[in-house]
Amino acid sequence: IGHVSIVPILIPYIQGKVAGHTVPMRVMTILALNNVIYKHRDVLLPVFTSILDNPVEHRHVRIAALSMILKAKPSFVMLQKIAISTWYEKDPEMVKFIFATLKSLSGKEFQNMAHDSSLREISGMARTVLPLAKPLP
C-alpha cells in the first residue's frame, strides 16, 4: 500500500465515491495509509481535511481522518483551525474527541519524546492551541 501508485486508487474509496462502500471499509482505507501519510501528505492532507470539515460525514470516518492529519505533521494554522472548529461543530462526540486529543497531546512531557521529534513538535503545537478549543466539563 505504501507505493506512490496506490494513492490515486485509494482516494475514491476514502472519499466514499465507490459503489458499495461501507464506513468500516473507508476507515480501514484511511488507516491503511498510516505508514505513508507523511510521504504523500501534499495529496492526502487536503482529502483528509475535507472529510474532517464535512459535518455530514460519518463520525468514525472523520475521526480516522483527524488521526491521519495529526500523523502527517500538520501546520500550526491547520491545528488552530481544528481547535477552533470545536466551537461550531454540531456533533458533540467529535467535539469531545478533538478536545480530548488536543488535551492528551498537550499533556505529553518532552523528555519522554527524545526519540520522536515530530511527536514533540505536535505536542508543543497542541499545548499552544488547546486554549482555543471549546472547553469541556
Tab-separated table of C-alpha atoms in Angstrom, residues 23 27 55-65 91-94 97:
chain	number	residue	atom	x	y	z
A	23	VAL	CA	-17.946	3.036	6.783
A	27	VAL	CA	-11.927	3.812	7.948
A	55	PRO	CA	-20.379	17.599	9.007
A	56	VAL	CA	-22.422	15.008	7.077
A	57	GLU	CA	-19.558	12.505	7.040
A	58	HIS	CA	-19.827	9.572	9.416
A	59	ARG	CA	-18.163	10.240	12.782
A	60	HIS	CA	-15.787	7.270	12.545
A	61	VAL	CA	-14.531	8.368	9.134
A	62	ARG	CA	-13.938	11.890	10.460
A	63	ILE	CA	-12.061	10.547	13.488
A	64	ALA	CA	-9.840	8.411	11.251
A	65	ALA	CA	-9.179	11.456	9.039
A	91	ASP	CA	-21.577	16.549	16.699
A	92	PRO	CA	-20.845	16.621	20.448
A	93	GLU	CA	-18.825	13.404	20.194
A	94	MET	CA	-16.491	14.999	17.644
A	97	PHE	CA	-12.741	13.662	20.604
